[in-house]
Amino acid sequence: MFRSVIGFILLLLTLTVQAQIDPAHLPELLAQKGGYATLTGRFETSDTTLSIEDFQLIYYGYQTTAVYYSKDIEFNENLLKPLSRSGQYKQVIDLADSILRLNPVSIAAHFEKAYACAQLGFNEGESFHRKRYIVLCNVIKLSGNGSIAQPYACNSTNDAVEFILFKGFTAIDDRKTSSGVIEFDLAKNKQKVLHLYISIPAQAYTPPDSTSDSE
């Protein structure tokens, strides 16, 4: 199983950019695969027969669920890193689990749970969530090239920020362009890349300095 997952990851890394799945066709495509719950169930049980299209549907299919988009989930995702920085790894795991029950493709939850498991010596949990984090980030990587003409596509602002970190950059500011694509300013980097452009559904884009009213 481990070799199969690694093989899939290597395949993703060598593929050229694929056509982005049209959100309008998501319900039809998901129905052909037995529904979103069926696909995510296979994702959670490490089904090695999942195809690249399946992984794309698993990630972007979240947009068709009743809980998309949730400010509460975003708020909880934003708590993960502070908890991790303070060494509260058990709380990170519990919070990540609560997020993943509603959003099985939360990139922040998979990453932070993997890190917390590693700190606590939970090797199986670390491996499980690290692999899913890598696969989901590579799904996003297949959606574009980060230019304004071919932006990457993410489910949420938090996913975009985590994906930018996966790419080796740090987002320091962002704004919506006239075309609706989000322009992320990047911190100084060796590649001298100034911006990455990411498409985020309007209801899931959180502008800078805005807060989640979940109190």
GROMACS .gro file of C-alpha atoms in nm:
model
  215
    1MET     CA    1   0.000   0.000   0.000
    2PHE     CA    2   0.281   0.240   0.091
    3ARG     CA    3   0.449   0.185  -0.247
    4SER     CA    4   0.120   0.237  -0.428
    5VAL     CA    5   0.060   0.571  -0.258
    6ILE     CA    6   0.418   0.687  -0.319
    7GLY     CA    7   0.388   0.578  -0.681
    8PHE     CA    8   0.075   0.786  -0.719
    9ILE     CA    9   0.242   1.089  -0.564
   10LEU     CA   10   0.538   1.057  -0.801
   11LEU     CA   11   0.297   1.030  -1.092
   12LEU     CA   12   0.127   1.351  -0.986
   13LEU     CA   13   0.461   1.527  -0.965
   14THR     CA   14   0.554   1.433  -1.323
   15LEU     CA   15   0.223   1.509  -1.490
   16THR     CA   16   0.161   1.828  -1.683
   17VAL     CA   17  -0.125   2.056  -1.583
   18GLN     CA   18  -0.459   1.885  -1.634
   19ALA     CA   19  -0.785   2.050  -1.732
   20GLN     CA   20  -0.968   2.179  -1.428
   21ILE     CA   21  -1.294   2.006  -1.344
   22ASP     CA   22  -1.589   2.231  -1.423
   23PRO     CA   23  -1.778   2.290  -1.094
   24ALA     CA   24  -2.105   2.283  -1.288
   25HIS     CA   25  -2.039   1.919  -1.378
   26LEU     CA   26  -1.942   1.807  -1.028
   27PRO     CA   27  -2.283   1.660  -0.930
   28GLU     CA   28  -2.300   1.455  -1.250
   29LEU     CA   29  -1.941   1.332  -1.222
   30LEU     CA   30  -1.984   1.244  -0.855
   31ALA     CA   31  -2.303   1.051  -0.930
   32GLN     CA   32  -2.113   0.843  -1.185
   33LYS     CA   33  -1.869   0.748  -0.907
   34GLY     CA   34  -2.140   0.652  -0.658
   35GLY     CA   35  -2.162   0.988  -0.482
   36TYR     CA   36  -1.930   1.203  -0.275
   37ALA     CA   37  -1.964   0.996   0.042
   38THR     CA   38  -1.857   0.685  -0.147
   39LEU     CA   39  -1.548   0.854  -0.288
   40THR     CA   40  -1.441   1.007   0.042
   41GLY     CA   41  -1.494   0.670   0.208
   42ARG     CA   42  -1.248   0.517  -0.037
   43PHE     CA   43  -1.010   0.807   0.028
   44GLU     CA   44  -1.023   0.748   0.403
   45THR     CA   45  -0.964   0.374   0.367
   46SER     CA   46  -0.660   0.422   0.141
   47ASP     CA   47  -0.821   0.265  -0.167
   48THR     CA   48  -0.527   0.224  -0.407
   49THR     CA   49  -0.756   0.200  -0.712
   50LEU     CA   50  -0.850   0.568  -0.693
   51SER     CA   51  -0.763   0.752  -1.015
   52ILE     CA   52  -0.637   1.106  -1.062
   53GLU     CA   53  -0.991   1.212  -1.160
   54ASP     CA   54  -1.120   1.047  -0.842
   55PHE     CA   55  -0.882   1.253  -0.629
   56GLN     CA   56  -0.990   1.567  -0.814
   57LEU     CA   57  -1.354   1.484  -0.745
   58ILE     CA   58  -1.278   1.409  -0.381
   59TYR     CA   59  -1.117   1.750  -0.335
   60TYR     CA   60  -1.344   1.972  -0.545
   61GLY     CA   61  -1.653   1.765  -0.471
   62TYR     CA   62  -1.649   1.910  -0.120
   63GLN     CA   63  -1.802   2.220  -0.280
   64THR     CA   64  -2.123   2.024  -0.339
   65THR     CA   65  -2.174   1.930   0.027
   66ALA     CA   66  -2.420   2.091   0.267
   67VAL     CA   67  -2.142   2.219   0.497
   68TYR     CA   68  -1.955   2.405   0.222
   69TYR     CA   69  -1.871   2.681   0.296
   70SER     CA   70  -1.852   2.698   0.681
   71LYS     CA   71  -1.710   2.994   0.875
   72ASP     CA   72  -1.697   2.770   1.182
   73ILE     CA   73  -1.466   2.527   1.003
   74GLU     CA   74  -1.247   2.815   0.888
   75PHE     CA   75  -1.232   2.950   1.243
   76ASN     CA   76  -1.127   2.610   1.377
   77GLU     CA   77  -0.865   2.568   1.106
   78ASN     CA   78  -0.717   2.900   1.213
   79LEU     CA   79  -0.675   2.766   1.567
   80LEU     CA   80  -0.460   2.471   1.461
   81LYS     CA   81  -0.125   2.646   1.413
   82PRO     CA   82  -0.139   2.846   1.739
   83LEU     CA   83  -0.219   2.526   1.929
   84SER     CA   84   0.066   2.347   1.755
   85ARG     CA   85   0.314   2.628   1.823
   86SER     CA   86   0.228   2.609   2.192
   87GLY     CA   87   0.289   2.233   2.195
   88GLN     CA   88  -0.074   2.136   2.254
   89TYR     CA   89  -0.053   1.844   2.013
   90LYS     CA   90  -0.334   1.635   2.163
   91GLN     CA   91  -0.568   1.932   2.126
   92VAL     CA   92  -0.448   1.975   1.767
   93ILE     CA   93  -0.537   1.614   1.690
   94ASP     CA   94  -0.881   1.642   1.851
   95LEU     CA   95  -0.958   1.968   1.670
   96ALA     CA   96  -0.829   1.835   1.337
   97ASP     CA   97  -1.052   1.529   1.378
   98SER     CA   98  -1.356   1.752   1.437
   99ILE     CA   99  -1.273   1.947   1.120
  100LEU     CA  100  -1.213   1.638   0.907
  101ARG     CA  101  -1.548   1.487   1.009
  102LEU     CA  102  -1.712   1.777   0.824
  103ASN     CA  103  -1.443   1.856   0.567
  104PRO     CA  104  -1.242   1.544   0.481
  105VAL     CA  105  -1.021   1.746   0.244
  106SER     CA  106  -0.915   2.023   0.482
  107ILE     CA  107  -0.549   2.069   0.391
  108ALA     CA  108  -0.472   2.252   0.716
  109ALA     CA  109  -0.628   1.975   0.924
  110HIS     CA  110  -0.436   1.698   0.746
  111PHE     CA  111  -0.105   1.887   0.771
  112GLU     CA  112  -0.138   1.989   1.133
  113LYS     CA  113  -0.262   1.648   1.245
  114ALA     CA  114   0.031   1.483   1.065
  115TYR     CA  115   0.273   1.718   1.240
  116ALA     CA  116   0.110   1.667   1.581
  117CYS     CA  117   0.116   1.290   1.538
  118ALA     CA  118   0.486   1.308   1.451
  119GLN     CA  119   0.560   1.505   1.767
  120LEU     CA  120   0.377   1.249   1.979
  121GLY     CA  121   0.535   0.949   1.808
  122PHE     CA  122   0.213   0.837   1.641
  123ASN     CA  123   0.388   0.720   1.325
  124GLU     CA  124   0.088   0.557   1.159
  125GLY     CA  125  -0.127   0.867   1.203
  126GLU     CA  126   0.154   1.092   1.082
  127SER     CA  127   0.200   0.884   0.766
  128PHE     CA  128  -0.176   0.862   0.698
  129HIS     CA  129  -0.238   1.236   0.711
  130ARG     CA  130   0.091   1.340   0.551
  131LYS     CA  131   0.011   1.130   0.242
  132ARG     CA  132  -0.334   1.286   0.214
  133TYR     CA  133  -0.190   1.635   0.255
  134ILE     CA  134   0.057   1.568  -0.028
  135VAL     CA  135  -0.205   1.414  -0.258
  136LEU     CA  136  -0.453   1.700  -0.206
  137CYS     CA  137  -0.185   1.963  -0.266
  138ASN     CA  138  -0.085   1.787  -0.587
  139VAL     CA  139  -0.448   1.786  -0.699
  140ILE     CA  140  -0.443   2.165  -0.665
  141LYS     CA  141  -0.108   2.173  -0.844
  142LEU     CA  142  -0.270   2.000  -1.143
  143SER     CA  143  -0.538   2.269  -1.170
  144GLY     CA  144  -0.319   2.548  -1.308
  145ASN     CA  145   0.024   2.707  -1.298
  146GLY     CA  146  -0.033   3.001  -1.065
  147SER     CA  147  -0.048   3.266  -1.336
  148ILE     CA  148  -0.343   3.500  -1.373
  149ALA     CA  149  -0.428   3.321  -1.699
  150GLN     CA  150  -0.409   2.974  -1.541
  151PRO     CA  151  -0.467   3.018  -1.168
  152TYR     CA  152  -0.461   2.729  -0.927
  153ALA     CA  153  -0.805   2.634  -0.793
  154CYS     CA  154  -0.867   2.592  -0.419
  155ASN     CA  155  -1.178   2.527  -0.212
  156SER     CA  156  -1.102   2.801   0.041
  157THR     CA  157  -0.863   3.075   0.148
  158ASN     CA  158  -0.710   2.850   0.412
  159ASP     CA  159  -0.647   2.578   0.155
  160ALA     CA  160  -0.479   2.837  -0.067
  161VAL     CA  161  -0.251   2.957   0.212
  162GLU     CA  162  -0.152   2.599   0.298
  163PHE     CA  163  -0.094   2.516  -0.069
  164ILE     CA  164   0.134   2.820  -0.104
  165LEU     CA  165   0.337   2.690   0.193
  166PHE     CA  166   0.350   2.349   0.023
  167LYS     CA  167   0.498   2.523  -0.281
  168GLY     CA  168   0.772   2.666  -0.060
  169PHE     CA  169   0.639   3.021  -0.038
  170THR     CA  170   0.470   3.233   0.227
  171ALA     CA  171   0.166   3.449   0.149
  172ILE     CA  172   0.187   3.793   0.309
  173ASP     CA  173  -0.119   3.962   0.158
  174ASP     CA  174  -0.396   3.898  -0.093
  175ARG     CA  175  -0.671   4.071  -0.285
  176LYS     CA  176  -0.943   3.994  -0.536
  177THR     CA  177  -0.859   4.106  -0.890
  178SER     CA  178  -1.109   4.250  -1.136
  179SER     CA  179  -1.147   3.903  -1.289
  180GLY     CA  180  -1.236   3.753  -0.950
  181VAL     CA  181  -0.910   3.559  -0.920
  182ILE     CA  182  -0.721   3.609  -0.593
  183GLU     CA  183  -0.372   3.758  -0.616
  184PHE     CA  184  -0.144   3.646  -0.333
  185ASP     CA  185   0.166   3.852  -0.257
  186LEU     CA  186   0.460   3.633  -0.158
  187ALA     CA  187   0.734   3.695   0.094
  188LYS     CA  188   1.085   3.733  -0.048
  189ASN     CA  189   1.201   3.401  -0.191
  190LYS     CA  190   1.497   3.254  -0.380
  191GLN     CA  191   1.287   3.200  -0.693
  192LYS     CA  192   1.200   3.572  -0.691
  193VAL     CA  193   0.832   3.492  -0.745
  194LEU     CA  194   0.623   3.793  -0.648
  195HIS     CA  195   0.268   3.660  -0.680
  196LEU     CA  196   0.060   3.346  -0.718
  197TYR     CA  197  -0.293   3.358  -0.856
  198ILE     CA  198  -0.557   3.127  -0.714
  199SER     CA  199  -0.924   3.084  -0.797
  200ILE     CA  200  -1.143   3.050  -0.488
  201PRO     CA  201  -1.526   3.034  -0.495
  202ALA     CA  202  -1.665   3.375  -0.398
  203GLN     CA  203  -1.842   3.253  -0.085
  204ALA     CA  204  -1.523   3.088   0.043
  205TYR     CA  205  -1.284   3.380  -0.004
  206THR     CA  206  -1.198   3.558   0.320
  207PRO     CA  207  -1.034   3.898   0.255
  208PRO     CA  208  -0.737   4.007   0.470
  209ASP     CA  209  -0.816   4.136   0.820
  210SER     CA  210  -1.165   3.986   0.818
  211THR     CA  211  -1.260   3.763   1.108
  212SER     CA  212  -1.496   3.472   1.157
  213ASP     CA  213  -1.788   3.571   1.376
  214SER     CA  214  -1.835   3.242   1.555
  215GLU     CA  215  -1.866   3.359   1.914
   0.00000   0.00000   0.00000
